[in-house]
mmCIF file with all atom_site columns, C-alpha atoms in Angstrom:
data_model
loop_
_atom_site.group_PDB
_atom_site.id
_atom_site.type_symbol
_atom_site.label_atom_id
_atom_site.label_alt_id
_atom_site.label_comp_id
_atom_site.label_asym_id
_atom_site.label_entity_id
_atom_site.label_seq_id
_atom_site.pdbx_PDB_ins_code
_atom_site.Cartn_x
_atom_site.Cartn_y
_atom_site.Cartn_z
_atom_site.occupancy
_atom_site.B_iso_or_equiv
_atom_site.pdbx_formal_charge
_atom_site.auth_seq_id
_atom_site.auth_comp_id
_atom_site.auth_asym_id
_atom_site.auth_atom_id
_atom_site.pdbx_PDB_model_num
ATOM 1   C CA . ALA A 1 1   ? 2.502   -7.375  17.438  1.00 93.00 ? 134 ALA A CA 1
ATOM 2   C CA . ARG A 1 2   ? 4.224   -4.934  15.094  1.00 94.00 ? 135 ARG A CA 1
ATOM 3   C CA . VAL A 1 3   ? 3.551   -4.814  11.351  1.00 95.00 ? 136 VAL A CA 1
ATOM 4   C CA . THR A 1 4   ? 6.882   -5.398  9.611   1.00 95.00 ? 137 THR A CA 1
ATOM 5   C CA . ALA A 1 5   ? 5.666   -5.897  6.028   1.00 95.00 ? 138 ALA A CA 1
ATOM 6   C CA . ALA A 1 6   ? 2.551   -5.489  3.908   1.00 96.00 ? 139 ALA A CA 1
ATOM 7   C CA . ALA A 1 7   ? 1.478   -6.979  0.592   1.00 95.00 ? 140 ALA A CA 1
ATOM 8   C CA . SER A 1 8   ? -1.496  -6.903  -1.718  1.00 94.00 ? 141 SER A CA 1
ATOM 9   C CA . PHE A 1 9   ? -2.997  -9.864  -3.538  1.00 92.00 ? 142 PHE A CA 1
ATOM 10  C CA . ALA A 1 10  ? -6.017  -10.275 -5.803  1.00 89.00 ? 143 ALA A CA 1
ATOM 11  C CA . ASN A 1 11  ? -8.508  -10.921 -2.969  1.00 94.00 ? 144 ASN A CA 1
ATOM 12  C CA . GLY A 1 12  ? -7.096  -8.912  -0.085  1.00 96.00 ? 145 GLY A CA 1
ATOM 13  C CA . PHE A 1 13  ? -4.072  -7.762  1.864   1.00 97.00 ? 146 PHE A CA 1
ATOM 14  C CA . LYS A 1 14  ? -1.417  -9.519  3.953   1.00 97.00 ? 147 LYS A CA 1
ATOM 15  C CA . PHE A 1 15  ? 0.461   -8.024  6.863   1.00 97.00 ? 148 PHE A CA 1
ATOM 16  C CA . THR A 1 16  ? 3.479   -9.649  8.509   1.00 97.00 ? 149 THR A CA 1
ATOM 17  C CA . LEU A 1 17  ? 3.181   -9.367  12.295  1.00 97.00 ? 150 LEU A CA 1
ATOM 18  C CA . ASP A 1 18  ? 6.179   -9.800  14.601  1.00 96.00 ? 151 ASP A CA 1
ATOM 19  C CA . ASP A 1 19  ? 5.953   -9.912  18.390  1.00 94.00 ? 152 ASP A CA 1
ATOM 20  C CA . GLY A 1 20  ? 9.694   -10.305 18.957  1.00 93.00 ? 153 GLY A CA 1
ATOM 21  C CA . GLN A 1 21  ? 9.399   -14.070 19.305  1.00 94.00 ? 154 GLN A CA 1
ATOM 22  C CA . GLY A 1 22  ? 8.101   -14.960 15.870  1.00 93.00 ? 155 GLY A CA 1
ATOM 23  C CA . GLN A 1 23  ? 6.131   -13.918 12.831  1.00 94.00 ? 156 GLN A CA 1
ATOM 24  C CA . VAL A 1 24  ? 2.635   -14.595 11.572  1.00 96.00 ? 157 VAL A CA 1
ATOM 25  C CA . THR A 1 25  ? 0.717   -13.394 8.529   1.00 97.00 ? 158 THR A CA 1
ATOM 26  C CA . LEU A 1 26  ? -2.433  -11.370 9.131   1.00 98.00 ? 159 LEU A CA 1
ATOM 27  C CA . LEU A 1 27  ? -4.572  -12.165 6.089   1.00 97.00 ? 160 LEU A CA 1
ATOM 28  C CA . MET A 1 28  ? -7.446  -9.771  5.467   1.00 97.00 ? 161 MET A CA 1
ATOM 29  C CA . TRP A 1 29  ? -9.877  -10.555 2.679   1.00 97.00 ? 162 TRP A CA 1
ATOM 30  C CA . HIS A 1 30  ? -11.226 -7.440  0.921   1.00 97.00 ? 163 HIS A CA 1
ATOM 31  C CA . ASN A 1 31  ? -14.588 -7.560  2.731   1.00 97.00 ? 164 ASN A CA 1
ATOM 32  C CA . VAL A 1 32  ? -12.819 -7.666  6.114   1.00 97.00 ? 165 VAL A CA 1
ATOM 33  C CA . TYR A 1 33  ? -10.362 -4.893  5.189   1.00 97.00 ? 166 TYR A CA 1
ATOM 34  C CA . ASP A 1 34  ? -13.205 -2.747  3.820   1.00 96.00 ? 167 ASP A CA 1
ATOM 35  C CA . ASN A 1 35  ? -15.120 -2.798  7.120   1.00 95.00 ? 168 ASN A CA 1
ATOM 36  C CA . CYS A 1 36  ? -12.032 -2.353  9.321   1.00 96.00 ? 169 CYS A CA 1
ATOM 37  C CA . TRP A 1 37  ? -12.205 1.105   10.871  1.00 95.00 ? 170 TRP A CA 1
ATOM 38  C CA . ALA A 1 38  ? -8.469  0.844   11.650  1.00 95.00 ? 171 ALA A CA 1
ATOM 39  C CA . ALA A 1 39  ? -7.508  0.312   7.976   1.00 95.00 ? 172 ALA A CA 1
ATOM 40  C CA . PRO A 1 40  ? -6.145  3.869   7.453   1.00 94.00 ? 173 PRO A CA 1
ATOM 41  C CA . GLU A 1 41  ? -3.620  3.279   10.272  1.00 94.00 ? 174 GLU A CA 1
ATOM 42  C CA . LEU A 1 42  ? -2.848  -0.356  9.426   1.00 95.00 ? 175 LEU A CA 1
ATOM 43  C CA . ASN A 1 43  ? 0.565   -0.147  7.796   1.00 94.00 ? 176 ASN A CA 1
ATOM 44  C CA . ILE A 1 44  ? 4.233   -0.959  8.361   1.00 93.00 ? 177 ILE A CA 1
ATOM 45  C CA . GLY A 1 45  ? 5.329   0.157   11.821  1.00 92.00 ? 178 GLY A CA 1
ATOM 46  C CA . ALA A 1 46  ? 1.885   0.021   13.447  1.00 94.00 ? 179 ALA A CA 1
ATOM 47  C CA . THR A 1 47  ? 1.275   -2.115  16.524  1.00 95.00 ? 180 THR A CA 1
ATOM 48  C CA . VAL A 1 48  ? -1.869  -4.229  16.174  1.00 96.00 ? 181 VAL A CA 1
ATOM 49  C CA . ARG A 1 49  ? -3.951  -6.790  17.995  1.00 96.00 ? 182 ARG A CA 1
ATOM 50  C CA . ALA A 1 50  ? -5.762  -9.255  15.763  1.00 96.00 ? 183 ALA A CA 1
ATOM 51  C CA . THR A 1 51  ? -8.230  -12.025 16.496  1.00 96.00 ? 184 THR A CA 1
ATOM 52  C CA . GLY A 1 52  ? -9.183  -14.698 13.998  1.00 96.00 ? 185 GLY A CA 1
ATOM 53  C CA . LEU A 1 53  ? -8.849  -18.230 12.755  1.00 95.00 ? 186 LEU A CA 1
ATOM 54  C CA . VAL A 1 54  ? -5.261  -19.435 13.154  1.00 95.00 ? 187 VAL A CA 1
ATOM 55  C CA . GLY A 1 55  ? -3.919  -21.938 10.675  1.00 94.00 ? 188 GLY A CA 1
ATOM 56  C CA . GLN A 1 56  ? -1.197  -22.721 8.204   1.00 93.00 ? 189 GLN A CA 1
ATOM 57  C CA . PHE A 1 57  ? -1.077  -22.059 4.486   1.00 90.00 ? 190 PHE A CA 1
ATOM 58  C CA . GLU A 1 58  ? 1.878   -23.421 2.511   1.00 90.00 ? 191 GLU A CA 1
ATOM 59  C CA . GLY A 1 59  ? 3.835   -23.800 5.757   1.00 89.00 ? 192 GLY A CA 1
ATOM 60  C CA . GLU A 1 60  ? 3.203   -20.223 6.870   1.00 89.00 ? 193 GLU A CA 1
ATOM 61  C CA . TRP A 1 61  ? 1.251   -19.419 10.043  1.00 94.00 ? 194 TRP A CA 1
ATOM 62  C CA . GLN A 1 62  ? -1.590  -17.005 9.505   1.00 96.00 ? 195 GLN A CA 1
ATOM 63  C CA . ILE A 1 63  ? -4.440  -15.308 11.345  1.00 97.00 ? 196 ILE A CA 1
ATOM 64  C CA . VAL A 1 64  ? -7.616  -14.727 9.339   1.00 97.00 ? 197 VAL A CA 1
ATOM 65  C CA . PRO A 1 65  ? -10.069 -12.330 11.045  1.00 97.00 ? 198 PRO A CA 1
ATOM 66  C CA . ASN A 1 66  ? -13.810 -12.770 10.460  1.00 95.00 ? 199 ASN A CA 1
ATOM 67  C CA . PHE A 1 67  ? -14.637 -9.060  10.309  1.00 95.00 ? 200 PHE A CA 1
ATOM 68  C CA . GLY A 1 68  ? -12.908 -5.669  10.460  1.00 94.00 ? 201 GLY A CA 1
ATOM 69  C CA . GLY A 1 69  ? -13.484 -5.223  14.184  1.00 94.00 ? 202 GLY A CA 1
ATOM 70  C CA . ASP A 1 70  ? -11.192 -8.199  14.849  1.00 96.00 ? 203 ASP A CA 1
ATOM 71  C CA . VAL A 1 71  ? -8.200  -6.005  13.925  1.00 97.00 ? 204 VAL A CA 1
ATOM 72  C CA . LYS A 1 72  ? -7.292  -3.141  16.242  1.00 96.00 ? 205 LYS A CA 1
ATOM 73  C CA . VAL A 1 73  ? -4.406  -0.696  15.816  1.00 95.00 ? 206 VAL A CA 1
ATOM 74  C CA . LEU A 1 74  ? -2.949  -0.038  19.266  1.00 94.00 ? 207 LEU A CA 1
ATOM 75  C CA . ASN A 1 75  ? -0.192  2.319   18.128  1.00 90.00 ? 208 ASN A CA 1
ATOM 76  C CA . ALA A 1 76  ? -0.458  3.949   14.720  1.00 85.00 ? 209 ALA A CA 1
ATOM 77  C CA . THR A 1 77  ? 3.159   5.040   14.544  1.00 76.00 ? 210 THR A CA 1
ATOM 78  C CA . THR A 1 78  ? 3.830   3.928   11.014  1.00 67.00 ? 211 THR A CA 1
ATOM 79  C CA . SER A 1 79  ? 7.231   4.149   9.445   1.00 71.00 ? 212 SER A CA 1
ATOM 80  C CA . ARG A 1 80  ? 6.767   6.296   6.368   1.00 83.00 ? 213 ARG A CA 1
ATOM 81  C CA . PRO A 1 81  ? 9.865   5.956   4.218   1.00 92.00 ? 214 PRO A CA 1
ATOM 82  C CA . PRO A 1 82  ? 11.991  9.013   3.373   1.00 92.00 ? 215 PRO A CA 1
ATOM 83  C CA . GLN A 1 83  ? 10.689  11.479  0.809   1.00 94.00 ? 216 GLN A CA 1
ATOM 84  C CA . ARG A 1 84  ? 12.671  11.377  -2.431  1.00 96.00 ? 217 ARG A CA 1
ATOM 85  C CA . SER A 1 85  ? 12.687  13.596  -5.485  1.00 96.00 ? 218 SER A CA 1
ATOM 86  C CA . ILE A 1 86  ? 11.522  11.817  -8.626  1.00 96.00 ? 219 ILE A CA 1
ATOM 87  C CA . ALA A 1 87  ? 14.877  12.463  -10.347 1.00 96.00 ? 220 ALA A CA 1
ATOM 88  C CA . ASP A 1 88  ? 16.661  10.494  -7.583  1.00 95.00 ? 221 ASP A CA 1
ATOM 89  C CA . LEU A 1 89  ? 14.456  7.375   -7.735  1.00 95.00 ? 222 LEU A CA 1
ATOM 90  C CA . GLY A 1 90  ? 16.955  5.476   -9.908  1.00 91.00 ? 223 GLY A CA 1
ATOM 91  C CA . GLU A 1 91  ? 19.243  5.261   -6.883  1.00 93.00 ? 224 GLU A CA 1
ATOM 92  C CA . HIS A 1 92  ? 16.469  3.654   -4.812  1.00 94.00 ? 225 HIS A CA 1
ATOM 93  C CA . VAL A 1 93  ? 15.212  0.702   -6.913  1.00 94.00 ? 226 VAL A CA 1
ATOM 94  C CA . GLY A 1 94  ? 13.826  -1.963  -4.590  1.00 95.00 ? 227 GLY A CA 1
ATOM 95  C CA . GLU A 1 95  ? 13.289  0.498   -1.731  1.00 95.00 ? 228 GLU A CA 1
ATOM 96  C CA . ARG A 1 96  ? 10.130  1.998   -0.263  1.00 95.00 ? 229 ARG A CA 1
ATOM 97  C CA . VAL A 1 97  ? 10.008  5.749   -0.789  1.00 97.00 ? 230 VAL A CA 1
ATOM 98  C CA . THR A 1 98  ? 7.623   8.660   -0.377  1.00 97.00 ? 231 THR A CA 1
ATOM 99  C CA . ILE A 1 99  ? 7.090   10.994  -3.323  1.00 98.00 ? 232 ILE A CA 1
ATOM 100 C CA . ARG A 1 100 ? 4.985   14.135  -3.640  1.00 97.00 ? 233 ARG A CA 1
ATOM 101 C CA . GLY A 1 101 ? 3.854   15.691  -6.876  1.00 97.00 ? 234 GLY A CA 1
ATOM 102 C CA . GLN A 1 102 ? 0.962   16.391  -9.151  1.00 98.00 ? 235 GLN A CA 1
ATOM 103 C CA . ILE A 1 103 ? -0.832  14.190  -11.615 1.00 98.00 ? 236 ILE A CA 1
ATOM 104 C CA . LEU A 1 104 ? -0.079  15.037  -15.237 1.00 97.00 ? 237 LEU A CA 1
ATOM 105 C CA . ARG A 1 105 ? -2.302  12.373  -16.809 1.00 96.00 ? 238 ARG A CA 1
ATOM 106 C CA . THR A 1 106 ? -3.609  8.854   -16.253 1.00 97.00 ? 239 THR A CA 1
ATOM 107 C CA . GLU A 1 107 ? -3.771  5.708   -18.339 1.00 96.00 ? 240 GLU A CA 1
ATOM 108 C CA . SER A 1 108 ? -6.293  2.981   -17.516 1.00 94.00 ? 241 SER A CA 1
ATOM 109 C CA . LEU A 1 109 ? -5.338  -0.662  -17.866 1.00 94.00 ? 242 LEU A CA 1
ATOM 110 C CA . SER A 1 110 ? -7.360  -3.807  -17.230 1.00 91.00 ? 243 SER A CA 1
ATOM 111 C CA . SER A 1 111 ? -5.292  -4.561  -14.111 1.00 93.00 ? 244 SER A CA 1
ATOM 112 C CA . GLY A 1 112 ? -5.086  -1.039  -12.722 1.00 95.00 ? 245 GLY A CA 1
ATOM 113 C CA . VAL A 1 113 ? -4.090  2.501   -13.596 1.00 97.00 ? 246 VAL A CA 1
ATOM 114 C CA . LYS A 1 114 ? -0.886  4.342   -14.422 1.00 97.00 ? 247 LYS A CA 1
ATOM 115 C CA . LEU A 1 115 ? -0.675  7.750   -12.779 1.00 98.00 ? 248 LEU A CA 1
ATOM 116 C CA . PHE A 1 116 ? 1.942   10.001  -14.363 1.00 98.00 ? 249 PHE A CA 1
ATOM 117 C CA . VAL A 1 117 ? 3.193   12.058  -11.402 1.00 98.00 ? 250 VAL A CA 1
ATOM 118 C CA . ALA A 1 118 ? 5.655   14.946  -11.610 1.00 97.00 ? 251 ALA A CA 1
ATOM 119 C CA . ASP A 1 119 ? 7.572   17.087  -9.152  1.00 97.00 ? 252 ASP A CA 1
ATOM 120 C CA . ASP A 1 120 ? 10.077  19.856  -9.906  1.00 96.00 ? 253 ASP A CA 1
ATOM 121 C CA . SER A 1 121 ? 12.749  17.257  -10.749 1.00 96.00 ? 254 SER A CA 1
ATOM 122 C CA . GLY A 1 122 ? 10.930  14.946  -13.173 1.00 96.00 ? 255 GLY A CA 1
ATOM 123 C CA . GLU A 1 123 ? 8.110   12.523  -13.888 1.00 97.00 ? 256 GLU A CA 1
ATOM 124 C CA . VAL A 1 124 ? 7.437   8.928   -12.874 1.00 97.00 ? 257 VAL A CA 1
ATOM 125 C CA . VAL A 1 125 ? 4.694   6.360   -13.382 1.00 97.00 ? 258 VAL A CA 1
ATOM 126 C CA . VAL A 1 126 ? 2.834   5.332   -10.240 1.00 98.00 ? 259 VAL A CA 1
ATOM 127 C CA . PHE A 1 127 ? 1.252   1.960   -10.995 1.00 97.00 ? 260 PHE A CA 1
ATOM 128 C CA . VAL A 1 128 ? -1.833  1.295   -8.857  1.00 97.00 ? 261 VAL A CA 1
ATOM 129 C CA . TRP A 1 129 ? -3.426  -2.162  -8.960  1.00 96.00 ? 262 TRP A CA 1
ATOM 130 C CA . GLN A 1 130 ? -7.211  -2.145  -9.419  1.00 95.00 ? 263 GLN A CA 1
ATOM 131 C CA . ASN A 1 131 ? -7.982  -3.624  -5.967  1.00 95.00 ? 264 ASN A CA 1
ATOM 132 C CA . ILE A 1 132 ? -5.977  -0.794  -4.374  1.00 96.00 ? 265 ILE A CA 1
ATOM 133 C CA . LEU A 1 133 ? -7.361  1.945   -6.649  1.00 96.00 ? 266 LEU A CA 1
ATOM 134 C CA . GLU A 1 134 ? -10.960 1.081   -5.708  1.00 96.00 ? 267 GLU A CA 1
ATOM 135 C CA . ARG A 1 135 ? -10.143 1.662   -2.009  1.00 96.00 ? 268 ARG A CA 1
ATOM 136 C CA . ILE A 1 136 ? -8.205  4.956   -2.199  1.00 96.00 ? 269 ILE A CA 1
ATOM 137 C CA . PRO A 1 137 ? -10.167 7.739   -0.500  1.00 94.00 ? 270 PRO A CA 1
ATOM 138 C CA . ASN A 1 138 ? -11.209 10.432  -3.032  1.00 94.00 ? 271 ASN A CA 1
ATOM 139 C CA . ASN A 1 139 ? -9.866  8.281   -5.881  1.00 95.00 ? 272 ASN A CA 1
ATOM 140 C CA . THR A 1 140 ? -11.873 10.170  -8.531  1.00 94.00 ? 273 THR A CA 1
ATOM 141 C CA . ALA A 1 141 ? -9.525  13.135  -8.003  1.00 96.00 ? 274 ALA A CA 1
ATOM 142 C CA . LEU A 1 142 ? -6.700  10.938  -9.336  1.00 96.00 ? 275 LEU A CA 1
ATOM 143 C CA . GLY A 1 143 ? -8.189  11.353  -12.806 1.00 94.00 ? 276 GLY A CA 1
ATOM 144 C CA . VAL A 1 144 ? -7.889  15.148  -12.665 1.00 95.00 ? 277 VAL A CA 1
ATOM 145 C CA . PRO A 1 145 ? -4.628  16.620  -14.013 1.00 96.00 ? 278 PRO A CA 1
ATOM 146 C CA . GLY A 1 146 ? -3.034  18.927  -11.452 1.00 97.00 ? 279 GLY A CA 1
ATOM 147 C CA . THR A 1 147 ? -4.238  16.943  -8.425  1.00 97.00 ? 280 THR A CA 1
ATOM 148 C CA . GLU A 1 148 ? -1.542  16.932  -5.738  1.00 97.00 ? 281 GLU A CA 1
ATOM 149 C CA . VAL A 1 149 ? -0.682  13.498  -4.341  1.00 98.00 ? 282 VAL A CA 1
ATOM 150 C CA . GLN A 1 150 ? 1.615   11.892  -1.826  1.00 97.00 ? 283 GLN A CA 1
ATOM 151 C CA . VAL A 1 151 ? 2.533   8.298   -2.613  1.00 97.00 ? 284 VAL A CA 1
ATOM 152 C CA . VAL A 1 152 ? 4.385   5.698   -0.574  1.00 96.00 ? 285 VAL A CA 1
ATOM 153 C CA . GLY A 1 153 ? 5.531   2.780   -2.684  1.00 96.00 ? 286 GLY A CA 1
ATOM 154 C CA . GLU A 1 154 ? 8.331   0.547   -3.854  1.00 96.00 ? 287 GLU A CA 1
ATOM 155 C CA . VAL A 1 155 ? 10.550  1.789   -6.653  1.00 97.00 ? 288 VAL A CA 1
ATOM 156 C CA . ARG A 1 156 ? 10.587  -0.889  -9.373  1.00 95.00 ? 289 ARG A CA 1
ATOM 157 C CA . LEU A 1 157 ? 11.861  -1.244  -12.892 1.00 93.00 ? 290 LEU A CA 1
ATOM 158 C CA . PHE A 1 158 ? 9.298   -2.305  -15.482 1.00 88.00 ? 291 PHE A CA 1
ATOM 159 C CA . ARG A 1 159 ? 10.645  -2.700  -19.021 1.00 87.00 ? 292 ARG A CA 1
ATOM 160 C CA . SER A 1 160 ? 13.601  -0.469  -18.062 1.00 85.00 ? 293 SER A CA 1
ATOM 161 C CA . ASN A 1 161 ? 11.285  2.304   -16.808 1.00 90.00 ? 294 ASN A CA 1
ATOM 162 C CA . ARG A 1 162 ? 11.123  3.360   -13.176 1.00 94.00 ? 295 ARG A CA 1
ATOM 163 C CA . GLU A 1 163 ? 7.780   3.175   -11.454 1.00 96.00 ? 296 GLU A CA 1
ATOM 164 C CA . VAL A 1 164 ? 6.510   3.547   -7.919  1.00 98.00 ? 297 VAL A CA 1
ATOM 165 C CA . VAL A 1 165 ? 4.076   0.831   -6.808  1.00 97.00 ? 298 VAL A CA 1
ATOM 166 C CA . PRO A 1 166 ? 1.983   1.439   -3.662  1.00 97.00 ? 299 PRO A CA 1
ATOM 167 C CA . THR A 1 167 ? 1.034   -1.620  -1.581  1.00 96.00 ? 300 THR A CA 1
ATOM 168 C CA . LEU A 1 168 ? -2.050  -0.366  0.276   1.00 96.00 ? 301 LEU A CA 1
ATOM 169 C CA . PRO A 1 169 ? -4.906  2.045   -0.500  1.00 97.00 ? 302 PRO A CA 1
ATOM 170 C CA . TYR A 1 170 ? -3.806  4.509   2.171   1.00 96.00 ? 303 TYR A CA 1
ATOM 171 C CA . ASP A 1 171 ? -0.319  4.671   0.595   1.00 96.00 ? 304 ASP A CA 1
ATOM 172 C CA . VAL A 1 172 ? -1.872  7.039   -1.964  1.00 97.00 ? 305 VAL A CA 1
ATOM 173 C CA . GLN A 1 173 ? -3.146  10.283  -0.475  1.00 96.00 ? 306 GLN A CA 1
ATOM 174 C CA . VAL A 1 174 ? -4.910  12.974  -2.445  1.00 96.00 ? 307 VAL A CA 1
ATOM 175 C CA . GLN A 1 175 ? -3.671  16.266  -0.964  1.00 92.00 ? 308 GLN A CA 1
ATOM 176 C CA . PRO A 1 176 ? -6.218  18.983  -0.082  1.00 83.00 ? 309 PRO A CA 1
#
């Protein structure tokens, strides 16, 4: 089945799978996601095969794998959204975008971290929830001003300010 949507929640990640005949939620608790070797490729657009306990939660069908090996990515062709300049993000509120830039500074919060990212056109806050931050490869580099990053996330308005909010750990990539 193809991954058509992804979401984060306090204890894990949810992926909407669609096989052309219907949809089901693939629910991965953090411990399962953390030991899933396919996690870096598990994103919107990928084709996956998942094994697990099938049931319903609040009227929604879901598959809950027991361990990371129960989720296999068969085709890792993920649909990375178009790259946008930071100055143009106001035209893309509610959309998934890709931005590239460098970290100017960070601000830690109890629920996550604000990364202030700039490109040649401007600056934007990238808000990363704590459960995602902990799983980003080379996340310590995010605290170093000047670190180059590529971020895939949804453009949102928070108190009238634009921010980009990544859904999954591999949506934030520290550039070499």
